[in-house]
Short mmCIF file of C-alpha atoms and ligand atoms in Angstrom, two decimals:
data_model
loop_
_atom_site.label_atom_id
_atom_site.label_comp_id
_atom_site.label_asym_id
_atom_site.label_seq_id
_atom_site.Cartn_x
_atom_site.Cartn_y
_atom_site.Cartn_z
CA MET Y 1 -15.18 -42.44 29.36
CA GLY Y 2 -18.71 -41.43 27.84
CA TRP Y 3 -19.05 -38.01 28.90
CA THR Y 4 -17.12 -35.39 30.27
CA LEU Y 5 -17.45 -32.12 32.51
CA GLU Y 6 -17.57 -29.95 29.82
CA ASP Y 7 -20.18 -31.76 28.48
CA ILE Y 8 -22.75 -30.46 30.87
CA ALA Y 9 -24.68 -27.55 29.98
CA TRP Y 10 -23.69 -25.51 32.93
CA ASP Y 11 -25.06 -22.17 31.97
CA ARG Y 12 -28.96 -23.75 32.31
CA PHE Y 13 -28.38 -24.36 35.51
CA ASP Y 14 -31.49 -22.38 37.84
CA ALA Y 15 -31.11 -21.24 40.81
CA THR Y 16 -34.61 -21.47 41.57
CA ARG Y 17 -35.42 -25.30 41.31
CA VAL Y 18 -32.78 -26.41 43.80
CA ASP Y 19 -33.88 -28.13 46.57
CA PRO Y 20 -32.34 -28.10 49.58
CA ASP Y 21 -32.85 -31.01 50.89
CA ILE Y 22 -31.95 -32.53 47.65
CA LEU Y 23 -28.75 -30.16 47.75
CA ALA Y 24 -27.80 -31.69 51.12
CA VAL Y 25 -27.80 -35.32 49.90
CA VAL Y 26 -26.03 -34.58 46.57
CA LYS Y 27 -23.10 -32.99 48.49
CA ALA Y 28 -23.02 -36.19 50.64
CA ALA Y 29 -23.14 -38.35 47.50
CA ALA Y 30 -20.43 -36.74 45.93
CA MET Y 31 -17.90 -37.32 49.24
CA VAL Y 32 -18.26 -41.38 48.39
CA GLU Y 33 -17.47 -41.09 44.70
CA ARG Y 34 -14.87 -39.21 45.29
CA ASN Y 35 -13.32 -41.34 47.33
CA ALA Y 36 -12.96 -44.14 44.89
CA ALA Y 37 -9.51 -44.57 45.06
CA ASP Y 38 -9.05 -46.82 47.79
CA TYR Y 39 -11.73 -49.15 46.60
CA THR Y 40 -9.87 -49.69 43.18
CA ARG Y 41 -6.55 -50.36 45.22
CA TYR Y 42 -8.15 -53.22 46.96
CA LEU Y 43 -10.05 -54.66 44.09
CA ARG Y 44 -6.20 -54.16 42.03
CA ALA Y 45 -5.37 -56.24 45.59
CA ILE Y 46 -7.46 -59.11 45.67
CA PHE Y 47 -7.44 -59.53 42.17
CA GLN Y 48 -3.49 -59.77 41.58
CA ASP Y 49 -3.80 -62.55 39.21
CA ASP Y 50 -6.21 -60.98 36.70
CA PRO Y 51 -4.89 -57.75 35.24
CA GLN Y 52 -7.33 -57.64 32.48
CA PHE Y 53 -9.63 -56.80 35.22
CA GLN Y 54 -7.60 -54.38 37.19
CA ALA Y 55 -7.65 -52.28 33.94
CA GLU Y 56 -11.12 -52.86 33.98
CA THR Y 57 -11.15 -50.88 37.78
CA ASP Y 58 -9.08 -48.37 36.76
CA ARG Y 59 -11.41 -46.55 34.32
CA TRP Y 60 -13.82 -47.46 36.61
CA GLN Y 61 -12.07 -45.68 39.30
CA ILE Y 62 -11.73 -42.42 36.97
CA GLU Y 63 -15.29 -42.55 36.11
CA GLU Y 64 -16.89 -42.47 39.21
CA GLU Y 65 -14.55 -39.77 40.83
CA GLN Y 66 -16.24 -38.09 37.77
CA HIS Y 67 -19.47 -38.31 39.20
CA GLY Y 68 -17.88 -36.78 42.44
CA ASP Y 69 -16.56 -33.82 40.40
CA ALA Y 70 -19.91 -33.09 38.63
CA LEU Y 71 -21.84 -33.40 41.79
CA GLY Y 72 -19.26 -31.36 43.74
CA THR Y 73 -19.32 -28.66 41.31
CA TRP Y 74 -23.43 -29.03 40.67
CA ALA Y 75 -23.82 -28.39 44.31
CA GLU Y 76 -21.26 -25.05 44.20
CA LEU Y 77 -22.84 -23.48 41.78
CA ALA Y 78 -26.30 -23.73 44.40
CA ASP Y 79 -24.41 -23.02 47.34
CA SER Y 80 -21.96 -20.71 47.12
CA GLY Y 81 -20.81 -21.43 50.92
CA PHE Y 82 -19.93 -24.90 49.87
CA ASN Y 83 -16.18 -26.04 49.34
CA TYR Y 84 -16.26 -29.48 47.68
CA GLN Y 85 -12.63 -29.32 48.41
CA ALA Y 86 -12.51 -29.07 51.57
CA ALA Y 87 -15.61 -31.16 52.43
CA CYS Y 88 -13.60 -34.13 50.90
CA ARG Y 89 -10.45 -33.35 52.70
CA ARG Y 90 -12.97 -33.93 55.98
CA PHE Y 91 -14.62 -36.34 54.80
CA THR Y 92 -11.03 -38.98 53.68
CA ASP Y 93 -9.59 -37.19 57.49
CA GLY Y 94 -12.75 -38.79 59.39
CA TYR Y 95 -13.23 -42.13 57.00
CA LYS Y 96 -11.31 -44.86 55.58
CA ILE Y 97 -12.68 -47.75 53.98
CA PRO Y 98 -12.92 -50.65 56.22
CA LEU Y 99 -11.07 -53.21 53.74
CA ASP Y 100 -7.84 -54.53 55.44
CA GLY Y 101 -6.38 -57.87 55.15
CA ASP Y 102 -5.85 -60.43 52.62
CA GLY Y 103 -8.00 -61.77 50.09
CA SER Y 104 -11.86 -60.38 49.58
CA VAL Y 105 -13.45 -59.37 52.16
CA ARG Y 106 -16.77 -61.30 51.01
CA GLY Y 107 -14.61 -64.96 51.39
CA SER Y 108 -14.58 -65.65 48.11
CA LEU Y 109 -13.75 -63.45 44.19
CA THR Y 110 -17.29 -63.97 43.20
CA GLY Y 111 -18.62 -62.80 46.39
CA GLU Y 112 -16.81 -59.77 46.16
CA LEU Y 113 -17.90 -59.46 42.52
CA ILE Y 114 -21.83 -60.02 43.80
CA ALA Y 115 -20.98 -56.80 46.40
CA ARG Y 116 -19.93 -55.01 43.18
CA CYS Y 117 -22.56 -55.26 42.01
CA ILE Y 118 -24.86 -54.54 44.33
CA VAL Y 119 -23.59 -51.24 45.45
CA GLU Y 120 -23.66 -50.29 41.86
CA THR Y 121 -27.69 -51.64 41.76
CA GLY Y 122 -27.37 -49.12 44.34
CA THR Y 123 -26.23 -46.27 43.20
CA SER Y 124 -28.11 -46.39 39.48
CA SER Y 125 -31.56 -47.13 41.38
CA PHE Y 126 -30.19 -43.46 43.59
CA TYR Y 127 -29.56 -41.59 40.67
CA SER Y 128 -32.18 -42.61 38.76
CA ALA Y 129 -34.78 -41.38 41.66
CA LEU Y 130 -32.67 -38.18 41.87
CA ARG Y 131 -33.53 -37.44 38.33
CA ASP Y 132 -36.71 -38.20 38.58
CA ALA Y 133 -37.01 -36.15 41.94
CA THR Y 134 -35.97 -33.28 41.20
CA THR Y 135 -36.88 -30.39 38.52
CA GLU Y 136 -33.38 -28.58 38.94
CA PRO Y 137 -32.23 -29.54 34.53
CA VAL Y 138 -28.71 -29.38 35.16
CA LEU Y 139 -28.73 -31.99 37.95
CA ARG Y 140 -31.09 -34.05 36.07
CA ASP Y 141 -28.89 -34.06 33.49
CA ILE Y 142 -25.66 -35.05 35.39
CA CYS Y 143 -27.84 -37.51 36.89
CA HIS Y 144 -28.80 -39.36 34.13
CA ARG Y 145 -25.57 -39.32 32.72
CA ILE Y 146 -24.33 -41.02 36.33
CA ALA Y 147 -26.98 -43.84 36.28
CA GLY Y 148 -26.19 -45.17 32.68
CA ASP Y 149 -22.42 -45.70 34.05
CA GLU Y 150 -23.59 -47.14 37.16
CA PHE Y 151 -25.86 -49.32 35.14
CA ARG Y 152 -22.93 -50.35 32.84
CA HIS Y 153 -20.51 -50.24 35.47
CA PHE Y 154 -23.09 -53.52 37.15
CA LYS Y 155 -23.41 -55.33 33.73
CA LEU Y 156 -19.23 -55.12 34.44
CA PHE Y 157 -18.58 -56.58 37.88
CA TYR Y 158 -21.49 -59.03 36.85
CA ALA Y 159 -20.12 -60.57 33.83
CA THR Y 160 -17.28 -60.91 35.77
CA MET Y 161 -18.73 -62.88 37.95
CA GLN Y 162 -20.46 -65.06 35.91
CA ALA Y 163 -16.63 -66.18 34.97
CA TYR Y 164 -15.25 -66.40 38.08
CA LEU Y 165 -18.98 -68.31 39.58
CA LYS Y 166 -17.61 -71.17 37.48
CA ARG Y 167 -14.32 -71.64 39.03
CA GLU Y 168 -15.52 -71.20 42.43
CA ASN Y 169 -18.86 -72.45 41.80
CA ILE Y 170 -20.87 -70.36 45.23
CA PRO Y 171 -23.76 -71.57 45.99
CA ALA Y 172 -26.63 -69.22 45.45
CA TRP Y 173 -27.76 -68.52 48.93
CA LYS Y 174 -24.29 -67.52 49.79
CA ARG Y 175 -24.85 -65.11 46.67
CA LEU Y 176 -27.72 -64.22 48.61
CA LEU Y 177 -26.08 -64.00 51.93
CA VAL Y 178 -23.40 -61.93 50.46
CA ALA Y 179 -25.40 -59.23 48.87
CA VAL Y 180 -28.11 -58.68 51.67
CA SER Y 181 -25.01 -58.37 54.05
CA ARG Y 182 -23.77 -55.81 51.73
CA ILE Y 183 -27.27 -53.99 51.44
CA ARG Y 184 -27.37 -53.75 55.25
CA GLU Y 185 -24.05 -51.95 54.80
CA SER Y 186 -25.40 -48.94 53.75
CA GLU Y 187 -26.24 -48.10 57.80
CA ASP Y 188 -22.58 -48.22 58.51
CA ASP Y 189 -20.29 -44.79 58.59
CA GLU Y 190 -19.82 -44.63 55.17
CA LEU Y 191 -23.02 -43.15 53.93
CA ALA Y 192 -23.39 -41.62 57.32
CA TYR Y 193 -19.79 -39.79 57.53
CA ALA Y 194 -20.48 -38.46 53.75
CA TRP Y 195 -22.72 -36.87 55.08
CA PHE Y 196 -21.62 -35.14 58.48
CA ALA Y 197 -18.20 -34.24 56.05
CA ALA Y 198 -20.43 -32.25 53.32
CA ASN Y 199 -23.08 -31.25 55.64
CA ALA Y 200 -22.09 -30.40 59.26
CA PRO Y 201 -20.67 -27.35 60.54
CA ALA Y 202 -17.06 -27.09 61.19
CA ASP Y 203 -17.56 -27.32 65.30
CA ALA Y 204 -20.46 -30.10 64.87
CA VAL Y 205 -19.70 -33.71 66.40
CA TYR Y 206 -19.87 -37.10 64.32
CA ASN Y 207 -22.88 -39.68 65.45
CA ARG Y 208 -23.51 -42.21 63.02
CA SER Y 209 -27.34 -42.87 63.91
CA SER Y 210 -27.83 -39.22 64.08
CA ALA Y 211 -26.20 -38.94 60.57
CA THR Y 212 -28.00 -41.97 59.44
CA ALA Y 213 -31.55 -40.69 59.99
CA ALA Y 214 -30.90 -37.10 58.52
CA TYR Y 215 -29.40 -38.96 55.49
CA GLY Y 216 -31.94 -41.54 55.13
CA THR Y 217 -34.83 -39.26 55.64
CA ARG Y 218 -33.69 -37.04 52.75
CA ALA Y 219 -32.26 -39.61 50.13
CA TYR Y 220 -34.43 -42.48 50.01
CA ARG Y 221 -37.58 -40.23 49.94
CA LEU Y 222 -36.83 -39.81 46.24
CA TYR Y 223 -37.61 -43.16 45.43
CA GLN Y 224 -40.61 -44.59 44.03
CA PRO Y 225 -42.17 -48.23 43.67
CA THR Y 226 -39.93 -48.31 39.98
CA HIS Y 227 -36.79 -47.45 41.10
CA VAL Y 228 -37.11 -49.79 44.09
CA THR Y 229 -38.75 -53.15 42.04
CA ARG Y 230 -35.93 -51.97 39.18
CA ALA Y 231 -33.28 -52.65 42.11
CA THR Y 232 -34.33 -55.28 43.11
CA HIS Y 233 -34.70 -57.28 39.91
CA MET Y 234 -30.89 -56.20 39.74
CA VAL Y 235 -30.36 -57.73 43.20
CA LEU Y 236 -32.00 -61.44 42.46
CA LYS Y 237 -30.22 -61.47 39.04
CA ALA Y 238 -26.07 -60.92 40.30
CA CYS Y 239 -27.27 -63.80 43.09
CA GLY Y 240 -28.59 -66.35 40.12
CA LEU Y 241 -32.29 -66.06 41.02
CA ASN Y 242 -35.24 -64.73 38.44
CA PRO Y 243 -36.42 -61.82 39.25
CA GLN Y 244 -39.72 -62.91 37.33
CA GLY Y 245 -42.83 -63.92 39.24
CA LEU Y 246 -43.60 -64.71 42.89
CA LEU Y 247 -40.12 -64.11 43.94
CA GLY Y 248 -39.72 -60.56 42.24
CA THR Y 249 -42.61 -59.38 43.90
CA VAL Y 250 -41.72 -60.92 47.32
CA ALA Y 251 -38.60 -59.76 47.51
CA SER Y 252 -39.79 -56.06 45.88
CA ARG Y 253 -42.37 -55.28 48.38
CA ILE Y 254 -39.74 -56.43 51.13
CA MET Y 255 -37.03 -54.08 49.82
CA TRP Y 256 -40.13 -51.49 49.66
CA ARG Y 257 -40.76 -52.10 53.33
CA TYR Y 258 -36.70 -50.84 54.06
CA ILE Y 259 -36.22 -48.14 51.90
CA ALA Y 260 -39.24 -47.28 53.65
CA SER Y 261 -38.11 -47.84 56.89
CA ARG Y 262 -35.05 -45.70 56.43
CA ALA Y 263 -37.01 -43.00 54.87
CA ARG Y 264 -38.60 -43.00 57.66
CA ILE Y 265 -42.49 -42.37 55.51
CA PRO Y 266 -45.50 -44.57 56.45
CA LEU Y 267 -46.04 -47.86 54.42
CA ALA Y 268 -47.65 -46.16 52.19
CA GLU Y 269 -50.39 -47.27 49.25
CA THR Y 270 -47.58 -46.63 47.38
CA MET Y 271 -46.06 -50.30 48.05
CA PRO Y 272 -45.32 -52.40 44.38
CA GLN Y 273 -48.33 -54.40 43.47
CA PRO Y 274 -47.83 -57.39 41.27
CA ILE Y 275 -47.43 -56.96 37.28
CA PRO Y 276 -50.66 -58.49 35.97
CA ARG Y 277 -49.78 -61.23 33.90
CA ALA Y 278 -50.73 -60.93 30.37
CA ALA Y 279 -53.52 -62.20 29.04
FE1 FE2 Z 1 -20.58 -43.33 40.43
FE1 FE2 Z 2 -20.86 -47.01 40.37
#
């Protein structure tokens, strides 16, 4: 554990710099982070023959839960009406991760680790984007620390995946399919229900598409092209594809279109440009 909640300078909090849309996104993110124990149980079960990796997932869980606690504490500071623990209960009462059955839902252990790489790519770019979008100093600090953790998580799952790839020999196209399907799952219930649990009035009725839109328009709007390009390169790397050159440029543009559509922003002039070749 590289840091704890005690390392955060909470007294630097500046209420005048809290953006209400960012606050709502932070509340939803805190729910998902805090719920890491379910994934650890699942990963422990499917990697039952790998005690070393199981121990890594235990450490990973503690860090993810701390992300939730840091974001939840900040949200309570920013909104005295918000109750982090109560919102977490509302989330876990209504949402269970769809990971039943034996073996990985990704078809192979390599596939499972690719899916984890995609999640950590998503979180490291999300917290980088959030850090760069807010001027509130405590939130900037928290997001910077979390983004660093998420990048290390990516490296952990990536390194583990390399070892399994040697045994399972999953071709690149299959790895790409896992990656794309995991990216598309960001439109499933998890984030949408987290948004609902953290932000909807007590008597509200959950609706996936409106919650997905409410979350997406606020969260994906925070991304700048550099965050998207970096995330795309991480995804390609996880699939064993070279992110440099034309593939990286084309994939970044496709990803930018996807982010823009989730954010419901017009496709901007800010579309990532090819990186000029050195002369
Ligand atoms: Fe996290
Ligand atoms: Fe993570």
